Amino acid sequence: MSASESLMGMDFSDDEAAAAEERFVPSWLRPLLSAKFFEPCAFHPELVRNERNHYCLDCAGDNGAVCCPLCLSAHRSHCVVQIRRSSYHEVIRVAELKALADVSLVQTYVINADKVMFLNPRPRAPQHFSKCVGAAGACEGCDRGLVDAVFRFCSLGCKLKSMASDASLTFILDPKRKREGSEEGDMFGPSNLQTTGKISYRRHARKGVHRAPTQAPFF
């Protein structure tokens, strides 16, 4: 039984299984997760900052889907997302994805004041292969320790992988939940938590941060 067949919990032919999976996974997701980013753009080699860090969802799977900032003019009417990096691994802003796919249950992190999530699982050093999981539990796709117990996966790729064994998972937005979420101002369930992967142990705020300016006393 293929992964798609297991996903649906029924016996399908290959074509039927592929069609069934499309109802749970956007057509652009797999190409996005397998794309190579931050390579020099072949169309603009003369530019200093020509790394390809954008992805066109409308052109997913095509050679021109991964593009540099100067290539964006060719995708003016398309849906394009920007890919960023954290510790040499690709991340994407939650704000760019939550209106396009159901990315709930995927661990979010705060980087440069933006909530982001990793595209794919991150490799671990050999000395960290032994499980060392806290109270939040481990990712169901790769066993990496999670930061918050409300999440089940450390990356989009791990959620996609786990769909083969859990038919309740989906990346397709529920129109009703999307509509209700837009009225409430946030349709991405766990992302409204205050703690999303960045914990500060500082007892006092930094000088000048989140406090009104004060004047030195006169003597």
mmCIF file with all atom_site columns, N, CA and C in Angstrom, residues 139-174:
data_model
loop_
_atom_site.group_PDB
_atom_site.id
_atom_site.type_symbol
_atom_site.label_atom_id
_atom_site.label_alt_id
_atom_site.label_comp_id
_atom_site.label_asym_id
_atom_site.label_entity_id
_atom_site.label_seq_id
_atom_site.pdbx_PDB_ins_code
_atom_site.Cartn_x
_atom_site.Cartn_y
_atom_site.Cartn_z
_atom_site.occupancy
_atom_site.B_iso_or_equiv
_atom_site.pdbx_formal_charge
_atom_site.auth_seq_id
_atom_site.auth_comp_id
_atom_site.auth_asym_id
_atom_site.auth_atom_id
_atom_site.pdbx_PDB_model_num
ATOM 1   N N  . CYS A 1 139 ? 8.935   15.729 17.951 1.00 0.00 ? 139 CYS A N  1
ATOM 2   C CA . CYS A 1 139 ? 8.308   15.783 16.635 1.00 0.00 ? 139 CYS A CA 1
ATOM 3   C C  . CYS A 1 139 ? 7.941   14.375 16.194 1.00 0.00 ? 139 CYS A C  1
ATOM 4   N N  . GLU A 1 140 ? 6.742   14.201 15.701 1.00 0.00 ? 140 GLU A N  1
ATOM 5   C CA . GLU A 1 140 ? 6.284   12.882 15.279 1.00 0.00 ? 140 GLU A CA 1
ATOM 6   C C  . GLU A 1 140 ? 6.923   12.431 13.971 1.00 0.00 ? 140 GLU A C  1
ATOM 7   N N  . GLY A 1 141 ? 7.588   13.366 13.295 1.00 0.00 ? 141 GLY A N  1
ATOM 8   C CA . GLY A 1 141 ? 8.209   13.007 12.026 1.00 0.00 ? 141 GLY A CA 1
ATOM 9   C C  . GLY A 1 141 ? 9.679   12.667 12.130 1.00 0.00 ? 141 GLY A C  1
ATOM 10  N N  . CYS A 1 142 ? 10.419  13.318 13.075 1.00 0.00 ? 142 CYS A N  1
ATOM 11  C CA . CYS A 1 142 ? 11.869  13.099 13.145 1.00 0.00 ? 142 CYS A CA 1
ATOM 12  C C  . CYS A 1 142 ? 12.401  12.968 14.564 1.00 0.00 ? 142 CYS A C  1
ATOM 13  N N  . ASP A 1 143 ? 11.520  13.036 15.576 1.00 0.00 ? 143 ASP A N  1
ATOM 14  C CA . ASP A 1 143 ? 11.900  12.877 16.986 1.00 0.00 ? 143 ASP A CA 1
ATOM 15  C C  . ASP A 1 143 ? 12.685  14.046 17.559 1.00 0.00 ? 143 ASP A C  1
ATOM 16  N N  . ARG A 1 144 ? 12.780  15.145 16.835 1.00 0.00 ? 144 ARG A N  1
ATOM 17  C CA . ARG A 1 144 ? 13.430  16.326 17.396 1.00 0.00 ? 144 ARG A CA 1
ATOM 18  C C  . ARG A 1 144 ? 12.562  16.890 18.519 1.00 0.00 ? 144 ARG A C  1
ATOM 19  N N  . GLY A 1 145 ? 13.190  17.349 19.600 1.00 0.00 ? 145 GLY A N  1
ATOM 20  C CA . GLY A 1 145 ? 12.444  17.916 20.706 1.00 0.00 ? 145 GLY A CA 1
ATOM 21  C C  . GLY A 1 145 ? 11.708  19.184 20.299 1.00 0.00 ? 145 GLY A C  1
ATOM 22  N N  . LEU A 1 146 ? 10.476  19.317 20.765 1.00 0.00 ? 146 LEU A N  1
ATOM 23  C CA . LEU A 1 146 ? 9.669   20.486 20.470 1.00 0.00 ? 146 LEU A CA 1
ATOM 24  C C  . LEU A 1 146 ? 9.756   21.497 21.611 1.00 0.00 ? 146 LEU A C  1
ATOM 25  N N  . VAL A 1 147 ? 9.419   22.738 21.314 1.00 0.00 ? 147 VAL A N  1
ATOM 26  C CA . VAL A 1 147 ? 9.481   23.794 22.310 1.00 0.00 ? 147 VAL A CA 1
ATOM 27  C C  . VAL A 1 147 ? 8.153   23.948 23.035 1.00 0.00 ? 147 VAL A C  1
ATOM 28  N N  . ASP A 1 148 ? 7.059   23.713 22.321 1.00 0.00 ? 148 ASP A N  1
ATOM 29  C CA . ASP A 1 148 ? 5.731   23.918 22.887 1.00 0.00 ? 148 ASP A CA 1
ATOM 30  C C  . ASP A 1 148 ? 4.888   22.673 22.669 1.00 0.00 ? 148 ASP A C  1
ATOM 31  N N  . ALA A 1 149 ? 4.186   22.245 23.709 1.00 0.00 ? 149 ALA A N  1
ATOM 32  C CA . ALA A 1 149 ? 3.432   20.992 23.666 1.00 0.00 ? 149 ALA A CA 1
ATOM 33  C C  . ALA A 1 149 ? 2.212   21.047 22.760 1.00 0.00 ? 149 ALA A C  1
ATOM 34  N N  . VAL A 1 150 ? 1.781   22.231 22.325 1.00 0.00 ? 150 VAL A N  1
ATOM 35  C CA . VAL A 1 150 ? 0.610   22.301 21.453 1.00 0.00 ? 150 VAL A CA 1
ATOM 36  C C  . VAL A 1 150 ? 0.948   21.903 20.022 1.00 0.00 ? 150 VAL A C  1
ATOM 37  N N  . PHE A 1 151 ? 2.229   21.776 19.707 1.00 0.00 ? 151 PHE A N  1
ATOM 38  C CA . PHE A 1 151 ? 2.648   21.403 18.369 1.00 0.00 ? 151 PHE A CA 1
ATOM 39  C C  . PHE A 1 151 ? 3.022   19.925 18.312 1.00 0.00 ? 151 PHE A C  1
ATOM 40  N N  . ARG A 1 152 ? 2.962   19.370 17.101 1.00 0.00 ? 152 ARG A N  1
ATOM 41  C CA . ARG A 1 152 ? 3.293   17.960 16.906 1.00 0.00 ? 152 ARG A CA 1
ATOM 42  C C  . ARG A 1 152 ? 4.462   17.759 15.946 1.00 0.00 ? 152 ARG A C  1
ATOM 43  N N  . PHE A 1 153 ? 4.799   18.786 15.189 1.00 0.00 ? 153 PHE A N  1
ATOM 44  C CA . PHE A 1 153 ? 5.835   18.638 14.160 1.00 0.00 ? 153 PHE A CA 1
ATOM 45  C C  . PHE A 1 153 ? 6.794   19.826 14.209 1.00 0.00 ? 153 PHE A C  1
ATOM 46  N N  . CYS A 1 154 ? 8.048   19.563 13.851 1.00 0.00 ? 154 CYS A N  1
ATOM 47  C CA . CYS A 1 154 ? 9.057   20.628 13.882 1.00 0.00 ? 154 CYS A CA 1
ATOM 48  C C  . CYS A 1 154 ? 9.182   21.347 12.552 1.00 0.00 ? 154 CYS A C  1
ATOM 49  N N  . SER A 1 155 ? 8.549   20.827 11.505 1.00 0.00 ? 155 SER A N  1
ATOM 50  C CA . SER A 1 155 ? 8.672   21.434 10.185 1.00 0.00 ? 155 SER A CA 1
ATOM 51  C C  . SER A 1 155 ? 7.480   21.031 9.320  1.00 0.00 ? 155 SER A C  1
ATOM 52  N N  . LEU A 1 156 ? 7.326   21.744 8.218  1.00 0.00 ? 156 LEU A N  1
ATOM 53  C CA . LEU A 1 156 ? 6.272   21.397 7.265  1.00 0.00 ? 156 LEU A CA 1
ATOM 54  C C  . LEU A 1 156 ? 6.510   20.013 6.675  1.00 0.00 ? 156 LEU A C  1
ATOM 55  N N  . GLY A 1 157 ? 7.775   19.698 6.408  1.00 0.00 ? 157 GLY A N  1
ATOM 56  C CA . GLY A 1 157 ? 8.103   18.401 5.845  1.00 0.00 ? 157 GLY A CA 1
ATOM 57  C C  . GLY A 1 157 ? 7.730   17.255 6.757  1.00 0.00 ? 157 GLY A C  1
ATOM 58  N N  . CYS A 1 158 ? 7.892   17.447 8.072  1.00 0.00 ? 158 CYS A N  1
ATOM 59  C CA . CYS A 1 158 ? 7.546   16.385 9.015  1.00 0.00 ? 158 CYS A CA 1
ATOM 60  C C  . CYS A 1 158 ? 6.036   16.167 9.077  1.00 0.00 ? 158 CYS A C  1
ATOM 61  N N  . LYS A 1 159 ? 5.273   17.246 8.972  1.00 0.00 ? 159 LYS A N  1
ATOM 62  C CA . LYS A 1 159 ? 3.814   17.081 8.948  1.00 0.00 ? 159 LYS A CA 1
ATOM 63  C C  . LYS A 1 159 ? 3.392   16.350 7.681  1.00 0.00 ? 159 LYS A C  1
ATOM 64  N N  . LEU A 1 160 ? 3.994   16.718 6.547  1.00 0.00 ? 160 LEU A N  1
ATOM 65  C CA . LEU A 1 160 ? 3.670   16.050 5.290  1.00 0.00 ? 160 LEU A CA 1
ATOM 66  C C  . LEU A 1 160 ? 4.011   14.567 5.346  1.00 0.00 ? 160 LEU A C  1
ATOM 67  N N  . LYS A 1 161 ? 5.152   14.252 5.915  1.00 0.00 ? 161 LYS A N  1
ATOM 68  C CA . LYS A 1 161 ? 5.565   12.850 6.052  1.00 0.00 ? 161 LYS A CA 1
ATOM 69  C C  . LYS A 1 161 ? 4.590   12.068 6.924  1.00 0.00 ? 161 LYS A C  1
ATOM 70  N N  . SER A 1 162 ? 4.108   12.680 7.991  1.00 0.00 ? 162 SER A N  1
ATOM 71  C CA . SER A 1 162 ? 3.232   11.988 8.941  1.00 0.00 ? 162 SER A CA 1
ATOM 72  C C  . SER A 1 162 ? 1.821   11.798 8.415  1.00 0.00 ? 162 SER A C  1
ATOM 73  N N  . MET A 1 163 ? 1.473   12.461 7.335  1.00 0.00 ? 163 MET A N  1
ATOM 74  C CA . MET A 1 163 ? 0.145   12.293 6.763  1.00 0.00 ? 163 MET A CA 1
ATOM 75  C C  . MET A 1 163 ? -0.074  10.871 6.257  1.00 0.00 ? 163 MET A C  1
ATOM 76  N N  . ALA A 1 164 ? 1.018   10.146 5.977  1.00 0.00 ? 164 ALA A N  1
ATOM 77  C CA . ALA A 1 164 ? 0.897   8.771  5.491  1.00 0.00 ? 164 ALA A CA 1
ATOM 78  C C  . ALA A 1 164 ? 0.315   7.847  6.547  1.00 0.00 ? 164 ALA A C  1
ATOM 79  N N  . SER A 1 165 ? 0.463   8.210  7.823  1.00 0.00 ? 165 SER A N  1
ATOM 80  C CA . SER A 1 165 ? -0.021  7.351  8.898  1.00 0.00 ? 165 SER A CA 1
ATOM 81  C C  . SER A 1 165 ? -1.139  7.990  9.718  1.00 0.00 ? 165 SER A C  1
ATOM 82  N N  . ASP A 1 166 ? -1.482  9.227  9.412  1.00 0.00 ? 166 ASP A N  1
ATOM 83  C CA . ASP A 1 166 ? -2.539  9.911  10.156 1.00 0.00 ? 166 ASP A CA 1
ATOM 84  C C  . ASP A 1 166 ? -3.481  10.594 9.165  1.00 0.00 ? 166 ASP A C  1
ATOM 85  N N  . ALA A 1 167 ? -4.626  9.981  8.936  1.00 0.00 ? 167 ALA A N  1
ATOM 86  C CA . ALA A 1 167 ? -5.567  10.491 7.939  1.00 0.00 ? 167 ALA A CA 1
ATOM 87  C C  . ALA A 1 167 ? -6.260  11.772 8.377  1.00 0.00 ? 167 ALA A C  1
ATOM 88  N N  . SER A 1 168 ? -6.084  12.185 9.629  1.00 0.00 ? 168 SER A N  1
ATOM 89  C CA . SER A 1 168 ? -6.743  13.403 10.099 1.00 0.00 ? 168 SER A CA 1
ATOM 90  C C  . SER A 1 168 ? -5.959  14.656 9.725  1.00 0.00 ? 168 SER A C  1
ATOM 91  N N  . LEU A 1 169 ? -4.716  14.499 9.296  1.00 0.00 ? 169 LEU A N  1
ATOM 92  C CA . LEU A 1 169 ? -3.881  15.645 8.957  1.00 0.00 ? 169 LEU A CA 1
ATOM 93  C C  . LEU A 1 169 ? -4.212  16.174 7.563  1.00 0.00 ? 169 LEU A C  1
ATOM 94  N N  . THR A 1 170 ? -4.117  17.459 7.403  1.00 0.00 ? 170 THR A N  1
ATOM 95  C CA . THR A 1 170 ? -4.370  18.067 6.105  1.00 0.00 ? 170 THR A CA 1
ATOM 96  C C  . THR A 1 170 ? -3.660  19.407 6.014  1.00 0.00 ? 170 THR A C  1
ATOM 97  N N  . PHE A 1 171 ? -3.353  19.819 4.795  1.00 0.00 ? 171 PHE A N  1
ATOM 98  C CA . PHE A 1 171 ? -2.821  21.147 4.538  1.00 0.00 ? 171 PHE A CA 1
ATOM 99  C C  . PHE A 1 171 ? -3.866  22.037 3.869  1.00 0.00 ? 171 PHE A C  1
ATOM 100 N N  . ILE A 1 172 ? -5.019  21.480 3.588  1.00 0.00 ? 172 ILE A N  1
ATOM 101 C CA . ILE A 1 172 ? -6.071  22.235 2.918  1.00 0.00 ? 172 ILE A CA 1
ATOM 102 C C  . ILE A 1 172 ? -6.892  22.982 3.957  1.00 0.00 ? 172 ILE A C  1
ATOM 103 N N  . LEU A 1 173 ? -7.049  24.266 3.751  1.00 0.00 ? 173 LEU A N  1
ATOM 104 C CA . LEU A 1 173 ? -7.803  25.084 4.691  1.00 0.00 ? 173 LEU A CA 1
ATOM 105 C C  . LEU A 1 173 ? -9.289  24.747 4.638  1.00 0.00 ? 173 LEU A C  1
ATOM 106 N N  . ASP A 1 174 ? -9.880  24.667 5.791  1.00 0.00 ? 174 ASP A N  1
ATOM 107 C CA . ASP A 1 174 ? -11.326 24.510 5.898  1.00 0.00 ? 174 ASP A CA 1
ATOM 108 C C  . ASP A 1 174 ? -11.953 25.878 5.662  1.00 0.00 ? 174 ASP A C  1
#
